[in-house]
Short mmCIF file of C-alpha atoms in Angstrom, two decimals:
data_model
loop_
_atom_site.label_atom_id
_atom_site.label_comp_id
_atom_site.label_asym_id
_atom_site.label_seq_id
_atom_site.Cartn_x
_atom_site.Cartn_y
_atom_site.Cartn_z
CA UNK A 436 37.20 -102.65 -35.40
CA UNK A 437 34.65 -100.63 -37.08
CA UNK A 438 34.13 -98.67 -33.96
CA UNK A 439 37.80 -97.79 -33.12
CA UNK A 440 37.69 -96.52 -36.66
CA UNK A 441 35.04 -93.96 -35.72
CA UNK A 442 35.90 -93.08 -32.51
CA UNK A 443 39.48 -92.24 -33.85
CA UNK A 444 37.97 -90.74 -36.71
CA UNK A 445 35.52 -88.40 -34.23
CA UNK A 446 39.11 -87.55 -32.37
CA UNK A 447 40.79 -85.98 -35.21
CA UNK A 448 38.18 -83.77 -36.63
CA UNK A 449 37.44 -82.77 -33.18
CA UNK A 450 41.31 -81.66 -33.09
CA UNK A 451 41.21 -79.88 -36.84
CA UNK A 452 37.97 -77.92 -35.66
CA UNK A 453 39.53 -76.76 -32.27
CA UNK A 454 42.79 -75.90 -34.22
CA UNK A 455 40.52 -74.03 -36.78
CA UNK A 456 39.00 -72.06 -34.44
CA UNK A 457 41.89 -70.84 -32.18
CA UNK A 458 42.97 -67.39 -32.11
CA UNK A 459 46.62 -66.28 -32.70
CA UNK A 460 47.49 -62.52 -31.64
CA UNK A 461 50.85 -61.04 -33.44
CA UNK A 462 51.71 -57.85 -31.66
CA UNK A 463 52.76 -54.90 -33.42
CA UNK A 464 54.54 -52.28 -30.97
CA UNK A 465 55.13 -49.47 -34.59
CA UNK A 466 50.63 -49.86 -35.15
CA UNK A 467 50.43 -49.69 -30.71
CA UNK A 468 52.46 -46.43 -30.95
CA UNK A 469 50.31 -44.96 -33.52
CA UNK A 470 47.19 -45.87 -32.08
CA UNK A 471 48.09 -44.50 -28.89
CA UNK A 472 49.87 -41.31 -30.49
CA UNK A 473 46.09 -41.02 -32.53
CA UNK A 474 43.90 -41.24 -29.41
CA UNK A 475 45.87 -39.87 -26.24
CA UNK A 476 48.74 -38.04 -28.05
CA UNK A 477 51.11 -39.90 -25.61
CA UNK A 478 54.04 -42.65 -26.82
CA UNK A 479 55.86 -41.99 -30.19
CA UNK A 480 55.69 -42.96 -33.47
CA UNK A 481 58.31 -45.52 -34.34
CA UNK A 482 60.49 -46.45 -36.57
CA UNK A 483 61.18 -43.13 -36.37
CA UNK A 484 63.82 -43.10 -39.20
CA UNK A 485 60.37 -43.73 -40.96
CA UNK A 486 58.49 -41.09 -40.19
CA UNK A 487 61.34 -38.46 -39.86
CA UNK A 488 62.41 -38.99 -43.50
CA UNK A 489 58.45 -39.90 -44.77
CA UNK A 490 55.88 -38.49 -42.44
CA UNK A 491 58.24 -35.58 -40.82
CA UNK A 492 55.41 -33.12 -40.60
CA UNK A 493 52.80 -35.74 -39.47
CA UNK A 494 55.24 -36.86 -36.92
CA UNK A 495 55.07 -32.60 -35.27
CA UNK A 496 51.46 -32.51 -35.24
CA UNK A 497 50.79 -36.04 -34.42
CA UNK A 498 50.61 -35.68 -30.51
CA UNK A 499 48.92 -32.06 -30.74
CA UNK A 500 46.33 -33.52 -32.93
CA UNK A 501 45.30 -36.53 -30.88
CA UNK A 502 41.57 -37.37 -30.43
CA UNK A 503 41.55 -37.12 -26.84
CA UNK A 504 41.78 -33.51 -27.00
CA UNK A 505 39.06 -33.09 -29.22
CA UNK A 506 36.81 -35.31 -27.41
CA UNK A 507 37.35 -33.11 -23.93
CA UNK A 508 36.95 -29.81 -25.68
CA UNK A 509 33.44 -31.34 -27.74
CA UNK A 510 32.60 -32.17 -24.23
CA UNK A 511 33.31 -28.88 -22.63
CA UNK A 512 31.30 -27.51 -25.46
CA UNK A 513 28.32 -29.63 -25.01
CA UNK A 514 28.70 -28.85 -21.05
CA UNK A 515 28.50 -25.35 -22.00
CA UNK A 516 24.89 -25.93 -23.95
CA UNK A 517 23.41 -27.54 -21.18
CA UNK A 518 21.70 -24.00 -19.69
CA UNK A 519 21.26 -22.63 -23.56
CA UNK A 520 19.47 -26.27 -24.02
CA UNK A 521 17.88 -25.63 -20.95
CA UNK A 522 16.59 -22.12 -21.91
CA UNK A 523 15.61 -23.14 -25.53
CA UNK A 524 13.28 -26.07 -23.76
CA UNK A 525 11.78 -23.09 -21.41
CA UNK A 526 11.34 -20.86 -24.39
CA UNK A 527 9.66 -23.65 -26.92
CA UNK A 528 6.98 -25.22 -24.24
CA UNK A 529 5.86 -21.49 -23.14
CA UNK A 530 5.34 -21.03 -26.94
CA UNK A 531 3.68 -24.53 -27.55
CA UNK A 532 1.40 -22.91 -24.46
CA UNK A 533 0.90 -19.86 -26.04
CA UNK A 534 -0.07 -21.69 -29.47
CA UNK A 535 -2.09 -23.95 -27.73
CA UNK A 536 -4.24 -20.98 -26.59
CA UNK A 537 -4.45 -19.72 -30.09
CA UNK A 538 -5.29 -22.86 -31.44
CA UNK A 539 -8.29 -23.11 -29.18
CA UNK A 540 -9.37 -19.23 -29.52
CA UNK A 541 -9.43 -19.41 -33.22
CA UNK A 542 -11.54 -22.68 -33.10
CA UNK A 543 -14.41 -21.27 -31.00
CA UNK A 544 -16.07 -18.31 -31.98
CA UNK A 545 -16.83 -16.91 -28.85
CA UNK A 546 -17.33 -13.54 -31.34
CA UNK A 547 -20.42 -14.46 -32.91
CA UNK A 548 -22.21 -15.33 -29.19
CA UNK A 549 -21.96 -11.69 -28.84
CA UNK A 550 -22.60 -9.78 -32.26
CA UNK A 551 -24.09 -12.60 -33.64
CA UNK A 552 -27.46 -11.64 -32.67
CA UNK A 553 -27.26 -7.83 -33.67
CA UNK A 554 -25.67 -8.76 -37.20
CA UNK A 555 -28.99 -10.66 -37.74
CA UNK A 556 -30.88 -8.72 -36.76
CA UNK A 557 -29.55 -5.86 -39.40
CA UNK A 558 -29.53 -8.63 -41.71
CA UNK A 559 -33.21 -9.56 -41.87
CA UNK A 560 -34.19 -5.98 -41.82
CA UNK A 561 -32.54 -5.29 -44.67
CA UNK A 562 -34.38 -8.24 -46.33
CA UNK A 563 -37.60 -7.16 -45.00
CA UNK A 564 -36.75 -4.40 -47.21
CA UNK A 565 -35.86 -5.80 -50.09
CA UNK A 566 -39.13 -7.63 -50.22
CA UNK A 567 -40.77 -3.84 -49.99
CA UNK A 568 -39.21 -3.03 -53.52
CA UNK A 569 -41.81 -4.16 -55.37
CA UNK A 570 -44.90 -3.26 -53.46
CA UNK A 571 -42.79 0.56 -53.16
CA UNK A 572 -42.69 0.49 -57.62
CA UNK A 573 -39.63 -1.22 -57.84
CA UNK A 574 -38.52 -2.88 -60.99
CA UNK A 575 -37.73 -6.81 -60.37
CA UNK A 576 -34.07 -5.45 -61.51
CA UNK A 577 -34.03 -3.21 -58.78
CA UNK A 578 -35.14 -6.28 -56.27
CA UNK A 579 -32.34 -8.13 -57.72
CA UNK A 580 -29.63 -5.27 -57.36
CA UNK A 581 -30.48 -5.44 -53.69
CA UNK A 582 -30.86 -9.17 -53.33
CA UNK A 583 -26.84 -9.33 -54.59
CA UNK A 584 -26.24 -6.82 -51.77
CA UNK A 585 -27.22 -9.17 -49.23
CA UNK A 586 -25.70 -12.35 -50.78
CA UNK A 587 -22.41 -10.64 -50.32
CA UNK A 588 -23.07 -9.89 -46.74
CA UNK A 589 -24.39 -13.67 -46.43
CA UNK A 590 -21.05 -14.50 -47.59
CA UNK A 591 -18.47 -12.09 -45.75
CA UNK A 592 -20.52 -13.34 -42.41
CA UNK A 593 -19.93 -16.81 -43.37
CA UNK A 594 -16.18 -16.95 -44.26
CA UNK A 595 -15.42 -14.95 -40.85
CA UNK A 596 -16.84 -17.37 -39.54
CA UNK A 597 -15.02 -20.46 -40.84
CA UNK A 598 -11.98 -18.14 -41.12
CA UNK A 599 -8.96 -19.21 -38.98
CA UNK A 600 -8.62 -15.82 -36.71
CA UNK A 601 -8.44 -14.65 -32.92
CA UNK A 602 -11.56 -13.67 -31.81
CA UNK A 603 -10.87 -9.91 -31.50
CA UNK A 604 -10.14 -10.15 -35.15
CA UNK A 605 -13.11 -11.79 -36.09
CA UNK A 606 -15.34 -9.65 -34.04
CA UNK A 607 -13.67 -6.34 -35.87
CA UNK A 608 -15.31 -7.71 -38.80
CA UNK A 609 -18.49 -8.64 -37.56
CA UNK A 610 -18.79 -4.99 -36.75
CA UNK A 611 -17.39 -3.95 -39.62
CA UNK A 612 -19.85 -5.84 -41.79
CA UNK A 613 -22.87 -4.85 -39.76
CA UNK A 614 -21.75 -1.23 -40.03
CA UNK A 615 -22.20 -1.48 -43.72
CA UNK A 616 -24.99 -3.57 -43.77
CA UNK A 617 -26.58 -0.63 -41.49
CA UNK A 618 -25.90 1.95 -44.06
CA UNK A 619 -27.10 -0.10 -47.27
CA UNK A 620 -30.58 -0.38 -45.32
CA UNK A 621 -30.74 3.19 -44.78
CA UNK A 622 -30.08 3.60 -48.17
CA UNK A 623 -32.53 1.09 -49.45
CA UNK A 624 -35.28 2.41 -46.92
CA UNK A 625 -34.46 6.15 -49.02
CA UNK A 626 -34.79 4.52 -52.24
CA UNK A 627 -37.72 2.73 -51.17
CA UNK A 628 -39.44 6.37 -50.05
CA UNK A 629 -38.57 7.80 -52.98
CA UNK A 630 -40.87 4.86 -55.19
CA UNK A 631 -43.51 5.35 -53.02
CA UNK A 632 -43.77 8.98 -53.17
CA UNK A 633 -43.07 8.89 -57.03
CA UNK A 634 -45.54 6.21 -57.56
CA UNK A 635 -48.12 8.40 -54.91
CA UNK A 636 -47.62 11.38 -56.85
CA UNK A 637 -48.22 9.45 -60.31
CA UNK A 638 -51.33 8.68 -58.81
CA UNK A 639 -52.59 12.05 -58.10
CA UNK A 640 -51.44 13.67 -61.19
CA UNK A 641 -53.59 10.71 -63.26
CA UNK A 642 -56.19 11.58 -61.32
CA UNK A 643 -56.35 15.22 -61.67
CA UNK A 644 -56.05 14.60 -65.80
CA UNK A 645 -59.71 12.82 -65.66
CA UNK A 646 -61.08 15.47 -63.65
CA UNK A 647 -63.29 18.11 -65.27
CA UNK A 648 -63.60 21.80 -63.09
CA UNK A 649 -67.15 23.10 -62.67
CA UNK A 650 -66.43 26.99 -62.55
CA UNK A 651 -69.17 28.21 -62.65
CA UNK A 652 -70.37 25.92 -59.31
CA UNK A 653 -66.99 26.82 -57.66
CA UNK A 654 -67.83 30.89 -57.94
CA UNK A 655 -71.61 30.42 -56.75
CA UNK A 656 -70.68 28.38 -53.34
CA UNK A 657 -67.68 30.86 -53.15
CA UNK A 658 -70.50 34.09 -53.16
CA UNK A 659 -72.86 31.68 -50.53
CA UNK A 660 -69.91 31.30 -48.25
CA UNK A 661 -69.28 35.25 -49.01
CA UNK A 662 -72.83 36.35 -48.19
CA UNK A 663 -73.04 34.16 -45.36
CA UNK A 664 -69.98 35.76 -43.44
CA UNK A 665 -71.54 38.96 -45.07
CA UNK A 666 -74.85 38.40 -43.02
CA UNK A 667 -72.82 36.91 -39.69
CA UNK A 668 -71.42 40.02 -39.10
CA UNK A 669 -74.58 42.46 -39.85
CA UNK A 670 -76.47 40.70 -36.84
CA UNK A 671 -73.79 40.82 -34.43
CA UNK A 672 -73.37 44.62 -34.60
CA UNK A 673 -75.82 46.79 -32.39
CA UNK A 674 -79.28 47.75 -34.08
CA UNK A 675 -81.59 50.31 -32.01
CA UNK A 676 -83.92 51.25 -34.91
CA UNK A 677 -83.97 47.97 -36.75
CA UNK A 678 -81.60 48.76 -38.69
CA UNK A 679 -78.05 48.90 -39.06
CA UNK A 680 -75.75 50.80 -37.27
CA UNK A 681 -75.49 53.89 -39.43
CA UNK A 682 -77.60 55.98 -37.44
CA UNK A 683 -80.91 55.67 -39.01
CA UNK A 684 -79.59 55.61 -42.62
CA UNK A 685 -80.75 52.23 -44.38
CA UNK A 686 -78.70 50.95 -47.24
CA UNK A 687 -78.73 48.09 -49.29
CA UNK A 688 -76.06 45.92 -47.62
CA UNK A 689 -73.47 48.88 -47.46
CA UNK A 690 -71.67 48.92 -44.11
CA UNK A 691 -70.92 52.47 -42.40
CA UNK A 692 -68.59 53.47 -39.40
CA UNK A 693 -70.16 56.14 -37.00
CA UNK A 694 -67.14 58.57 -36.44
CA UNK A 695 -67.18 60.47 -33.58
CA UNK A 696 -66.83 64.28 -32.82
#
């Protein structure tokens, strides 16, 4: 008994669940004609007491308007961008090419492989030079004038080279920098003769100050050198008599000419 009560039990929820779950479809031929008016502009738009008294100026457009339309001529459009697509792709990898290549040139600084070498070279010249200031009679403020110079060198040589720039940029700076670099040194190596003849010239003038002049000395060795010359050219004239060359006539030092008839 008990089990005839369940089975019939399991057979009518079994029934209310299938029941529950079936579908039912109603169709509505006024909601079909708009759909299909909507999409495909085809059919008509019924009632159409309804729309001509309502919706009159929906119901004129209505077919023109469909979707259908639109969707062919957004497709015809989007047909038409295929080669401008096409040409845009072209133009945007030659440029990602192109940017690739300035990526990489402004990374390595081929520049400094070949001015590198000369810049340095200027460079520690000019701070051989600097070191010269004081042993030329420069003033420590005069060292340290100088020593700024060539900081700001230091620096303008190191920011081209972390600087993000094509290489033919960064060597137009290199050069430019050593060019003034090269004229700073020749202007330090002019200041740097200029001490040393100033401080040269201090020298001798202290010197001569301490100095005392022996006149007296400097006339007697000046009548030596005189008499000596004096004498030189007495023996080297022609003497037949043992004498000078005034004929015969002695003197006491007094040279004659022998003029002739």
């Amino acid at each position: 008994m008990n089990r005839k009560l369940l089975l019939i039990a399991v057979a009518v929820f079994a029934t209310t669940a299938a029941k529950a779950q079936s579908v039912t479809y109603n169709h509505d031929s006024s909601k079909q004609n708009q759909i299909t008016v909507m999409e495909t502009g085809t059919g008509a738009l019924s009632p159409d007491l309804y729309y001509s008294v309502l919706h009159n100026k929906y119901k004129k457009s209505a077919a023109a308007k469909n979707k259908l339309s639109f969707r062919t001529l957004a497709g015809i459009n989007l047909y038409n961008q295929v080669g401008e697509a096409e040409a845009i792709d072209s133009a945007l990898v030659k440029r990602a090419e192109i940017e690739a290549l300035n990526v990489a040139d402004r990374q390595a600084d081929i520049a400094w492989l070949a001015e590198g070498e000369k810049l340095n070279g200027q460079m520690e010249r000019f701070r051989r030079n600097i070191d010269r200031i004081p042993l030329s009679g420069g003033t420590p403020a005069d060292k340290e004038r100088w020593t700024e110079y060539y900081h700001v060198y230091q620096c303008a040589i190191d920011a081209t080279k972390n600087a993000y720039m094509p290489n033919a940029q960064r060597k137009k700076e290199y050069l430019r920098i050593y060019e003034d670099v090269r004229r700073q040194n020749e202007t330090l190596v002019l200041f740097l003769a200029k001490r040393q003849n100033a401080t040269a010239t201090s020298a001798l003038l202290n010197a001569t100050d301490n100095r005392t002049l022996n006149k007296g000395g400097i006339v007697g060795n000046a009548m030596s050198r005189w008499q000596e010359s004096r004498l030189a050219v007495r023996g080297s004239q022609p003497d037949g008599n043992g004498s000078n060359g005034s004929g015969g006539n002695g003197g006491d030092g007094d040279e004659t000419v022998n003029r002739g008839k």
